[in-house]
XYZ file of C-alpha atoms in Angstrom:
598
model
C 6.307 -0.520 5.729
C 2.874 0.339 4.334
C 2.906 4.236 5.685
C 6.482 4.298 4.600
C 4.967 3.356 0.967
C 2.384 5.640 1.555
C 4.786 8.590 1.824
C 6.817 7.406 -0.997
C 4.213 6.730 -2.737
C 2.582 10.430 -3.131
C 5.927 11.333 -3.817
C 12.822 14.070 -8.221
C 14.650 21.745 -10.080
C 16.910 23.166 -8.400
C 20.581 22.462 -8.611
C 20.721 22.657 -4.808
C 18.002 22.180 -2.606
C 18.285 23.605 1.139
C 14.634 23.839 2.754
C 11.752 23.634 5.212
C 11.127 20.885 2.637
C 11.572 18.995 -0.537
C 9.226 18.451 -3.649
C 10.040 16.250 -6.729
C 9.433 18.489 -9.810
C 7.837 21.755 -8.611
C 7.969 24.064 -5.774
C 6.197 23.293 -2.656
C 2.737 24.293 -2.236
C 3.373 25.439 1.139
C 6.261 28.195 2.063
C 8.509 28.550 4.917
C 6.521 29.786 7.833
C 3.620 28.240 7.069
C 0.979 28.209 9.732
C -0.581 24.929 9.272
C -1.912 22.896 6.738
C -5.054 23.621 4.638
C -6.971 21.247 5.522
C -6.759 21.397 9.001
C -8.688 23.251 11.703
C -6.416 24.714 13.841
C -8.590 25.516 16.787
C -9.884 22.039 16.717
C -10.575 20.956 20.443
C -8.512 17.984 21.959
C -9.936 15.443 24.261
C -12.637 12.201 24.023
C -11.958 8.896 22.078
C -12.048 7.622 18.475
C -12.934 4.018 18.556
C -11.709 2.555 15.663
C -12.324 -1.097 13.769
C -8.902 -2.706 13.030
C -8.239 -2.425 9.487
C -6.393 -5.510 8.873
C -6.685 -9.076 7.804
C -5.268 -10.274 11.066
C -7.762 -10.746 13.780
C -5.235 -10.653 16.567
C -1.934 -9.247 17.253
C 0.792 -10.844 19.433
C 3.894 -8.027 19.083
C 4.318 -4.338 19.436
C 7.429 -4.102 16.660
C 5.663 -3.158 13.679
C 9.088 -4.007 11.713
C 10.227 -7.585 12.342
C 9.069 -10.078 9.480
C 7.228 -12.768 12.137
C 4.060 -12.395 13.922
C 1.705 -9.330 13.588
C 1.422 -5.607 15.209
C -1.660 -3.630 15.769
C -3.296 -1.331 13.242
C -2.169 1.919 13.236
C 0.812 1.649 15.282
C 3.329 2.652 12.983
C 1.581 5.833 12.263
C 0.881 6.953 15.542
C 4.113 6.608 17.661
C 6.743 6.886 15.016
C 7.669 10.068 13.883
C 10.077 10.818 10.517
C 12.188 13.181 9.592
C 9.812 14.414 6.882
C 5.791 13.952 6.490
C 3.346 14.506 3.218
C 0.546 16.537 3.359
C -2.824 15.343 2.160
C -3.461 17.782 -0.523
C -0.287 17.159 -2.226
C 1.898 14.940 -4.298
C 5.248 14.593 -4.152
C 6.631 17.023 -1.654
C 7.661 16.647 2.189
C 7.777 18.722 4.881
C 10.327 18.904 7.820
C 9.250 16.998 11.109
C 11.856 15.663 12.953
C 14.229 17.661 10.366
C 13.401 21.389 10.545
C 16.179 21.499 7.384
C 16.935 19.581 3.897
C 19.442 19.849 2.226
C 20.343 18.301 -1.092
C 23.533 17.911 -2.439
C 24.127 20.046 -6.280
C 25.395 16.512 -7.695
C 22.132 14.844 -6.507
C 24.495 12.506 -4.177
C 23.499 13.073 -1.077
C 21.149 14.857 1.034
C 21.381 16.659 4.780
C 18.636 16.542 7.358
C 19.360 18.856 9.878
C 17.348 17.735 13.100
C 15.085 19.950 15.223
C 16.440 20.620 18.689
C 13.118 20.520 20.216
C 12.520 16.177 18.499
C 12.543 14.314 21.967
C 11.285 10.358 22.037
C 8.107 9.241 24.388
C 11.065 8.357 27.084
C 12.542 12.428 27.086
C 15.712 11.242 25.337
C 16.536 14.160 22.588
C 16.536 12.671 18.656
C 19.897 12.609 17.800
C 21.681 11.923 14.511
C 22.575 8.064 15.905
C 19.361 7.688 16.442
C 17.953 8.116 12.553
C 21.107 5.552 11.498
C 20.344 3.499 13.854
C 17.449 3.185 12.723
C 17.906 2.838 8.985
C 20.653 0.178 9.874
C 17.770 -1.657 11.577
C 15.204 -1.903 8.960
C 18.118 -3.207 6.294
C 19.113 -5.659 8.686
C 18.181 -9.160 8.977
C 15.389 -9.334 10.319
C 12.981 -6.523 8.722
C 10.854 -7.162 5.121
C 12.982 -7.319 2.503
C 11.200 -4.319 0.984
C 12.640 -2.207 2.667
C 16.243 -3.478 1.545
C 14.776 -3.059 -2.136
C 13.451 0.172 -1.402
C 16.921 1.542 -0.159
C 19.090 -0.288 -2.382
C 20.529 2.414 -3.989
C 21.427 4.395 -0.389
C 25.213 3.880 0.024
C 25.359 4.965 3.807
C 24.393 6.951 6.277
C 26.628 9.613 7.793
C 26.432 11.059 11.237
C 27.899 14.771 11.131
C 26.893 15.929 14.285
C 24.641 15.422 17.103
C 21.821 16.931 15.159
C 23.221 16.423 11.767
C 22.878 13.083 9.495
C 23.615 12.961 5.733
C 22.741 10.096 3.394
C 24.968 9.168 0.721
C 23.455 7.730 -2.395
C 25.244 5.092 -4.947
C 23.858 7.573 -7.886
C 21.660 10.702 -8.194
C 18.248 10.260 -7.121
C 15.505 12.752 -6.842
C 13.531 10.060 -5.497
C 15.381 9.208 -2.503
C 15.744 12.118 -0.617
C 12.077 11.567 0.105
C 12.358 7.677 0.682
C 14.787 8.533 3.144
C 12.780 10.913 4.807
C 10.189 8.875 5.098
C 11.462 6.522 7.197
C 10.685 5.702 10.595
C 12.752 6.757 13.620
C 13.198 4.922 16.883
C 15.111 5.415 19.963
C 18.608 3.504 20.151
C 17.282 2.861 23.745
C 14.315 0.563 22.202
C 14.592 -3.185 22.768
C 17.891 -2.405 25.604
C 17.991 -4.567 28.488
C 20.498 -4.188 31.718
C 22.492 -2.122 29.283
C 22.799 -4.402 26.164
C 20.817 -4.325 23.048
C 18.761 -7.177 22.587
C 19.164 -8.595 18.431
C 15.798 -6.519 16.921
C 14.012 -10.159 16.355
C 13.728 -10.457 20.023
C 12.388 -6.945 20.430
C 9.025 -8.728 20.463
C 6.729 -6.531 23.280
C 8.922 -4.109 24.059
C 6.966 -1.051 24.285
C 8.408 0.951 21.492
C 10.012 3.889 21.917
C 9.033 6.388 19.295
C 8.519 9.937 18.861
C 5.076 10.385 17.633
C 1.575 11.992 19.172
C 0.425 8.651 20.353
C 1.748 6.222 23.045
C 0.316 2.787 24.291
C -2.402 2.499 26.639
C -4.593 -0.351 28.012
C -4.540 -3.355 25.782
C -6.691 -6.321 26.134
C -5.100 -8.971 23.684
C -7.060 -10.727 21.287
C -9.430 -7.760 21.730
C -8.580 -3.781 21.809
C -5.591 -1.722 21.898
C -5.848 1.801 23.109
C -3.239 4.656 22.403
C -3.237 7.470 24.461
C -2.009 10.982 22.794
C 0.695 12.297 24.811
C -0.092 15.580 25.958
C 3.824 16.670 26.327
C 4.100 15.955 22.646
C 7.436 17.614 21.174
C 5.794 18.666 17.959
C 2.244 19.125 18.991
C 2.280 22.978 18.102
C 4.519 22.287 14.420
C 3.151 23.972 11.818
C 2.835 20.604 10.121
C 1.116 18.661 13.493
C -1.065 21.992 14.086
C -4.602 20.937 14.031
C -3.661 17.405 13.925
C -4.351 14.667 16.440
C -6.915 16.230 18.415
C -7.981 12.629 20.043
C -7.116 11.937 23.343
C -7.411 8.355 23.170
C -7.680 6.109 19.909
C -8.982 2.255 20.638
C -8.391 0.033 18.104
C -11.071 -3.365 18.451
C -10.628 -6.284 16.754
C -13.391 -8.722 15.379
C -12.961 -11.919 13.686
C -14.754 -11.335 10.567
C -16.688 -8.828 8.503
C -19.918 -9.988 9.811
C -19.335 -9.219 13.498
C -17.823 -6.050 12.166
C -20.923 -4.507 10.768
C -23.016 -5.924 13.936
C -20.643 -4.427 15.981
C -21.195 -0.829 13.884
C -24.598 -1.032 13.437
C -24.608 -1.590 18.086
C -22.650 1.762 18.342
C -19.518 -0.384 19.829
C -16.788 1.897 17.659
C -17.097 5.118 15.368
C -15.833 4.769 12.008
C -15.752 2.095 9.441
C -14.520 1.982 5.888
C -16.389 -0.546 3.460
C -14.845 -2.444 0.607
C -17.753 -4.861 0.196
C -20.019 -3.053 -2.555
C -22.721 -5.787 -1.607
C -22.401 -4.569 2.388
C -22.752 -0.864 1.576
C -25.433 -1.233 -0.850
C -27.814 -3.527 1.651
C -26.473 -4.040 4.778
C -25.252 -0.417 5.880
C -29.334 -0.665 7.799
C -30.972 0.411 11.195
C -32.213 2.241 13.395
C -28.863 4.096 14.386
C -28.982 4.995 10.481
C -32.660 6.146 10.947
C -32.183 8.314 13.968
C -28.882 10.516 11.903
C -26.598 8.848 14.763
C -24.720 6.980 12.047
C -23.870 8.505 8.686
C -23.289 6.935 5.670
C -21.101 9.017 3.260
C -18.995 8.518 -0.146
C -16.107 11.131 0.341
C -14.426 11.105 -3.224
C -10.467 11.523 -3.806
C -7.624 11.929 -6.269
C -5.638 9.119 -5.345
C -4.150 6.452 -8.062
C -6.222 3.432 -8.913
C -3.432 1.204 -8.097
C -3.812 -2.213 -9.656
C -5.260 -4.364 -7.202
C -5.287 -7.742 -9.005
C -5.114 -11.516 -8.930
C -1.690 -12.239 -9.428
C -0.236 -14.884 -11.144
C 2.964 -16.897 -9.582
C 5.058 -17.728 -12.455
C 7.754 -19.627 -10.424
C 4.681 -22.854 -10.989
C 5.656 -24.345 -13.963
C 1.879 -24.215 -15.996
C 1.636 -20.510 -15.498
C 5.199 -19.948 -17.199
C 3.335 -19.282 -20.303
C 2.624 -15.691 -21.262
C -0.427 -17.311 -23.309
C -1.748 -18.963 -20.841
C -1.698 -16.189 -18.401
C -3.812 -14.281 -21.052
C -6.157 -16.960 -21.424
C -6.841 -16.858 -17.913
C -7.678 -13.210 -18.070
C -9.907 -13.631 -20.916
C -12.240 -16.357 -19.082
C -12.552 -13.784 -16.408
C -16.484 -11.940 -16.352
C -15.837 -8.627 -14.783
C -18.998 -6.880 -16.523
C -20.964 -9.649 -14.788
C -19.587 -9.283 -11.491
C -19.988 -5.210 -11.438
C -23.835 -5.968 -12.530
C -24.869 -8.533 -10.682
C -22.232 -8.871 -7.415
C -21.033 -5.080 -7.393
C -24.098 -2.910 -7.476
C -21.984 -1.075 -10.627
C -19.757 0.158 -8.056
C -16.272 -0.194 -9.163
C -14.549 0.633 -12.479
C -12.164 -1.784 -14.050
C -8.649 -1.667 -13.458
C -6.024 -1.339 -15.938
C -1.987 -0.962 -16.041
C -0.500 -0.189 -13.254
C -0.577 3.718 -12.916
C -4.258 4.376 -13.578
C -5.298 8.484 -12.886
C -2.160 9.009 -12.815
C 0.242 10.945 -15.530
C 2.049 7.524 -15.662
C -0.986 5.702 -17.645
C -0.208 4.080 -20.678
C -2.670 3.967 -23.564
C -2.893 3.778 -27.124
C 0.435 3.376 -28.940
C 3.732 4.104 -27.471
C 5.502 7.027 -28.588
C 9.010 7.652 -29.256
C 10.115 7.859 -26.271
C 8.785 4.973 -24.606
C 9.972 2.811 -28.262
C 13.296 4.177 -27.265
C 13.392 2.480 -24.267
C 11.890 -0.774 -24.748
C 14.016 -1.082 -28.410
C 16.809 -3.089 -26.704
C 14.464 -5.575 -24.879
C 12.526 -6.789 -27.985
C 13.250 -10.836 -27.957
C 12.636 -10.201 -24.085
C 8.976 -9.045 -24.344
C 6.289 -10.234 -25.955
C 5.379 -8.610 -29.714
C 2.243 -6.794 -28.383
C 4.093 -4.860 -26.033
C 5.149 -2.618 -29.380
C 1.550 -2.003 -29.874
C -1.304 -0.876 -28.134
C -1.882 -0.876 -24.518
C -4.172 -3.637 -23.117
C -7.737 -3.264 -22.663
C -9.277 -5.798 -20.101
C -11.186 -8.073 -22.098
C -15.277 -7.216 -22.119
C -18.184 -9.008 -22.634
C -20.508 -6.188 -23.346
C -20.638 -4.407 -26.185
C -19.376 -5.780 -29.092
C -17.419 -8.624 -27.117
C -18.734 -11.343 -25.642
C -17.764 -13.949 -22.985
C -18.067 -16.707 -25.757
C -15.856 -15.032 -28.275
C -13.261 -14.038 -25.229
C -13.481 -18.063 -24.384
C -12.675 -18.716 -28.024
C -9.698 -16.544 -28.022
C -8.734 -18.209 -24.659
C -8.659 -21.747 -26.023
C -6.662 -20.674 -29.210
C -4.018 -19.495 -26.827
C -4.272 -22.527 -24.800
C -4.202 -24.809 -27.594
C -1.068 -22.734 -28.912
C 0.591 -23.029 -25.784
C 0.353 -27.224 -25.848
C -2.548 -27.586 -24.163
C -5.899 -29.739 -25.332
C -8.842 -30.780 -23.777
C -8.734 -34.566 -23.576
C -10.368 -37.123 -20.850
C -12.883 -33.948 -19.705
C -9.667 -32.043 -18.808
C -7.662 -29.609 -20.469
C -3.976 -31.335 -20.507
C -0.094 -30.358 -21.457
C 1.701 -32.711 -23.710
C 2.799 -35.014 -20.786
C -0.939 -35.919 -19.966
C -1.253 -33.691 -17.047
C -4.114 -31.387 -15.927
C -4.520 -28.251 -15.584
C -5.807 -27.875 -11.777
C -4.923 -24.230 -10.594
C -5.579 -23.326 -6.498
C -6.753 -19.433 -5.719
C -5.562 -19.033 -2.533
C -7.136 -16.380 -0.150
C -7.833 -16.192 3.526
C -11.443 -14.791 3.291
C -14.234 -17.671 2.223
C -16.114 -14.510 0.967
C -13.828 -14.518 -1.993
C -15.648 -17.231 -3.340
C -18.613 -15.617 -4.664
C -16.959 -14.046 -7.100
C -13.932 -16.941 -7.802
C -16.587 -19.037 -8.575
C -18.328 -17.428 -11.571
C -15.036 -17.351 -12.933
C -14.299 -21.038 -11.945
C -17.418 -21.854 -14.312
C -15.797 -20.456 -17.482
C -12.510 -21.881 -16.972
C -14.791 -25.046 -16.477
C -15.436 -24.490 -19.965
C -11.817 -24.565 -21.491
C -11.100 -27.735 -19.336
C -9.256 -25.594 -16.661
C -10.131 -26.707 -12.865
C -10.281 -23.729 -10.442
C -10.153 -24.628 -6.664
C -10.637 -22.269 -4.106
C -8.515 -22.387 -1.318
C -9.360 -20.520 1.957
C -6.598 -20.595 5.221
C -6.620 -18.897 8.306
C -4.673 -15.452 7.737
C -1.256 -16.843 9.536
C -1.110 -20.174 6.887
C -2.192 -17.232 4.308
C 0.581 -14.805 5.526
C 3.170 -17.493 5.132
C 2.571 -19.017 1.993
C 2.362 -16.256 0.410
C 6.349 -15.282 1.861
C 7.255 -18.240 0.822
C 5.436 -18.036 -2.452
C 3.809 -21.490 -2.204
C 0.825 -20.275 -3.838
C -0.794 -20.917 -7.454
C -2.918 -17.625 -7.473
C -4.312 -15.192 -5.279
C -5.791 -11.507 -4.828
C -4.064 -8.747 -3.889
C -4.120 -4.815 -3.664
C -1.246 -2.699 -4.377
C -1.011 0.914 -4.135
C -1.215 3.099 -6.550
C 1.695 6.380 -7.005
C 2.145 8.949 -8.703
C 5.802 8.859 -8.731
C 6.963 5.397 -8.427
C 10.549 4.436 -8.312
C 12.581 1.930 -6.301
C 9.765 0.111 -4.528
C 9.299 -1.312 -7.976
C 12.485 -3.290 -7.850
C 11.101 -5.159 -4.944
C 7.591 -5.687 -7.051
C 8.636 -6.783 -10.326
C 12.403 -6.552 -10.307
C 14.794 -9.622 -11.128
C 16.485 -9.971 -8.009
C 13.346 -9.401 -5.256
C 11.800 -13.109 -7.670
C 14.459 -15.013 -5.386
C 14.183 -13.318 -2.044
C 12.188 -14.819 0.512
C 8.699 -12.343 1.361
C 9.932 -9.798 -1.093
C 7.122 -8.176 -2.846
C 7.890 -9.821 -6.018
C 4.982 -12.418 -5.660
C 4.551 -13.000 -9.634
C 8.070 -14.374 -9.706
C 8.914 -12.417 -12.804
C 12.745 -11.932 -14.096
C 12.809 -9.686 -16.853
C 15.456 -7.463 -17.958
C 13.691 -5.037 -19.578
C 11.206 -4.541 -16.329
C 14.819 -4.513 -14.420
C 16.295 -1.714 -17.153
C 13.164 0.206 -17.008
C 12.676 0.454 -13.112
C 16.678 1.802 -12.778
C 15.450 4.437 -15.510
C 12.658 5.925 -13.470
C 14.535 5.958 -10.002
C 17.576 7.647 -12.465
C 15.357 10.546 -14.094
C 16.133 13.798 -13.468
C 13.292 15.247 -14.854
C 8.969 14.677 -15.285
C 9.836 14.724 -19.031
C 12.201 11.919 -18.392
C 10.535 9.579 -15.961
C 6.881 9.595 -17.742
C 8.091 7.614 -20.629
C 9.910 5.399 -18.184
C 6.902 4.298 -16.566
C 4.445 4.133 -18.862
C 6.822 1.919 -21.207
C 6.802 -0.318 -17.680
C 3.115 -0.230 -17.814
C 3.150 -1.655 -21.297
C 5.801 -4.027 -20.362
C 4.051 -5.733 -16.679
C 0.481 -5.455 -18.720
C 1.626 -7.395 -22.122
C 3.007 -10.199 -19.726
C -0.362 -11.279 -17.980
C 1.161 -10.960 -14.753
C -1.709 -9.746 -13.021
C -5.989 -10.007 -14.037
C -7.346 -6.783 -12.935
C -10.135 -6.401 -11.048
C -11.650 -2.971 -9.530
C -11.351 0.022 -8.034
C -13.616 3.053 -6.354
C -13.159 6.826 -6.694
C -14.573 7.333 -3.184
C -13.845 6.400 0.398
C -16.767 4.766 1.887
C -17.644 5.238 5.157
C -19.951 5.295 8.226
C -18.905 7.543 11.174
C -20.893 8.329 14.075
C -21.873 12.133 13.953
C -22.919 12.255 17.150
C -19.591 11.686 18.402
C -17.273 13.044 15.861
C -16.532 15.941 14.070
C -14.766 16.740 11.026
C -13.275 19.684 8.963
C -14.395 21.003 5.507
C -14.144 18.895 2.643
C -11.570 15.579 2.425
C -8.564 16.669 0.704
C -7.195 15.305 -2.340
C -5.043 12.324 -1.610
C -6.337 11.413 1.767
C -6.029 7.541 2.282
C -9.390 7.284 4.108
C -9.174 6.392 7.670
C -5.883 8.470 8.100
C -7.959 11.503 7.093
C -10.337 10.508 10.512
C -7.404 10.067 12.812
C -5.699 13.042 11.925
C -7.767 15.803 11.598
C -11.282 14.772 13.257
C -12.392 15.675 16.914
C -14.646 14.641 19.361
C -17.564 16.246 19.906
């Protein structure tokens, strides 16, 4: 689901589109008969090994079926053995380009659109890729048992059409620019996957079944608990595609897994894998040490990018009855340090997040204009009076602000809102505390919850912090049984229906939907139908930014941080790499895709 958002993500002319590939508002950047991407070296040598650190929060994995909702796949498998119709390029927004499909077609009434499928697609077992194949698989990830983000995400797909062997069409429920992308960027698996003695087994049982894919990469030695290696296979259909050329250049990709972020960086620093990508700004600025760093063996390097800020965030769960309160959700925010943590936790690394859409052409700021007044008009008694104002700042206490004045505000809300300190405690008009859990499965988090806990100490508010193994984590957080906790979302620069599962009305209800704040509001549910609806940039910008202004006024989320850089350490005595990182590379994707072995 996350490369599928990925795709989306960097991703509604022409009355008829009919194509090598599709772009959103302007023409592709690369034309028919392209040779290969920019950013690729084409001559690039295959052969050796990447060894890779898993990037997840799992420290095992017990399944190969990336899909199902229970238990947990390896990192990267998605990526590497599934193959879509369409793929993104790195140094580009918006646009895909034909893989599996060597044609797009979409319809003049924005209906429909027509992949036509490349006679040379075969799957890692020689089967061809046929038209059943892509519906099959689409009816698989909206069935039963498959995230529910996905069913959010292709809501507004009416069906899927096979025309001929080589020839699928999906039907759409209204015109959508957006979704002949979404579509496209879907994964694709063999009918034959998960088929025993001749009968399908129900995809929730499809457990270990080596998947059967179409993409560069196949299984290879696993050790459970411990490494997974994939193994590129060398008759790969598309290995000499314009859009694969220069790509995937490793012969073998291990993936190890260590328990925590300590044995990680021991396990670096002892030349045991290649590449590492650093979100602690405390590990890179002190720990990133040694002799291997001395000697030029490892490399420590800040590659900076274009990509959206996202809003990575503690987010709030409404559905708990104390945090119902738009107030009180602000006065959280206020009691939250952020200038301290950069200085004195941070290093000054990060810059603060804001909105939803930040570097992107969807930020809101200052005062809404007409356009986005338009919109949010007939939603007035639904949002709260600031919305029709300015966009929200993140409170400061530097400068002319200060963490006792933001405190101050705080407790005026608070008090507004019912709430008094009395007993030591801050309490609601029925006596009762105010005792909120953070929930997180990294202990680590605590440095920095508990600063915070300190000055909501201060407006009678008790902060616990609350770390679980990831699996307890995982679950409570599908089945939203969680006060508060921390989470990163992806940024876009054209977002659309994924926002329905997000913030949308009808994801609050749905068991692990994305919708973790529990928010119903019509206008958010009005606003997200107008941005997967525009048929123009000129109409969708003032659709999301007015959601911007909308999700930030209701304290949903407390911002924290984001980098402009990817920070990593690679081993430059084993790997090589092309020129400079483009654009909208999402870090270790940019390694596995277009890096060799020396």
């Amino acid at each position: 689901m996350r490369s599928l958002l990925f795709f989306v993500l960097l991703g509604l002319g022409c009355p008829a589109w009919s194509a090598h590939g599709y772009a959103l508002w302007v023409d592709l950047k690369y034309p028919p008969g392209f040779a290969h991407f920019d950013y690729v070296n084409p001559q690039a040598p295959k052969g050796g090994e990447l060894r890779l650190v898993s990037n997840l929060r799992v420290s095992t994995f017990d399944k190969y079926n990336p899909f199902t909702i229970k238990g947990a796949s390896p990192a990267y498998l998605s990526d590497l053995m599934f193959d879509s119709l369409l793929t993104s390029a790195m140094d580009e927004t918006g646009a895909g380009y034909g893989l599996l499909a060597n044609d797009v077609e979409v319809a003049a009434d924005g209906l429909s659109v027509t992949f036509q499928l490349s006679p040379k697609a075969r799957f890692h077992n020689g089967d061809p890729v046929l038209a059943a194949d892509v519906k099959h698989s689409y009816d698989t990830l909206i069935g039963p048992f498959t995230s529910p983000g996905y069913k959010s995400l292709l809501s507004d797909v009416d069906r899927v059409e096979v025309i001929g062997d080589r020839t699928v069409r999906y039907h759409f429920k209204k015109p959508s620019r957006e979704l002949p992308l979404t579509v496209g960027g879907l994964p694709v698996f063999s009918r034959q996957w998960g088929v025993e003695n001749g009968k399908a087994k129900s995809f929730d049982q499809v457990v270990t079944d080596t998947p059967i894919g179409s993409g560069p990469y196949k299984i290879g030695p696993v050790r459970f608990g411990k490494d997974i290696t994939y193994v590129r296979d060398p008759s790969y259909w598309a290995r000499d595609l314009n859009v694969r050329r220069g790509s995937n250049n490793f012969d073998r990709i291990t993936v190890k897994i260590y328990k925590d972020n300590t044995a990680r960086l021991e396990a670096l620093k002892a030349g045991e894998f290649d590449l590492m990508r650093f979100f602690s700004a405390g590990d890179w600025a002190r720990r990133v040490t040694g002799k291997r760093f001395d000697s030029g063996e490892l490399v420590k390097v800040e590659f900076p990018h274009r990509l959206p800020t996202g809003f990575q965030s503690y987010v709030l769960n409404t559905r708990k009855e104390f945090l119902k309160d738009v107030r009180v959700r602000q006065a959280l925010g206020l009691a939250f340090d952020y200038e301290w943590l950069n200085r004195q936790l941070f290093y000054n690394a990060y810059q603060r997040v804001n909105g939803l859409f930040g570097n992107t052409d969807c930020q809101a700021s200052g005062l809404p204009g007409p356009e986005e007044l338009a919109l949010l008009a007939p939603w007035r008694t639904a949002l709260p009076a600031a919305t029709f104002g300015p966009m929200t700042v993140p409170p400061r206490t530097d400068s002319d602000s200060s963490l006792r004045g933001n405190l101050r505000q705080a407790k005026a809300l608070l008090n507004e809102a019912g709430w008094a300190v009395k007993d030591g405690a801050l309490r609601n008009a029925k006596g009762e505390a105010f005792v909120l859990e953070y929930l997180d499965s990294n202990e680590g988090s605590a440095r920095v919850v508990t600063p915070w806990a300190r000055n909501l100490e201060k407006l009678g508010i008790q902060l616990n912090h609350r770390a679980v193994d990831f699996a307890l984590y995982q679950q409570r957080l599908q089945k939203f049984e969680f006060d508060m906790s921390s989470l990163a979302y992806g940024g876009t620069n054209n977002p659309g229906q994924e926002y329905a599962d997000l913030f949308g009305s009808a994801a609050a209800d749905i068991e692990d939907s994305g919708n973790l704040s529990g928010v119903k509001n019509p206008a958010i549910d009005a606003l997200v139908q107008k941005m997967t609806g525009a048929k123009s940039e000129a109409e969708l910008l003032p659709a999301c930014r007015a959601l911007d202004r909308v999700v930030s006024h209701l304290h949903l989320l407390i911002p924290q941080w984001s980098a402009g850089t990817h920070r990593m350490v690679y081993n430059s005595w084993r790997l090589a790499k092309p020129g400079a990182m483009p654009p909208y590379a999402p870090g270790e994707a940019w390694v596995i895709d277009t890096w060799w072995a020396k």
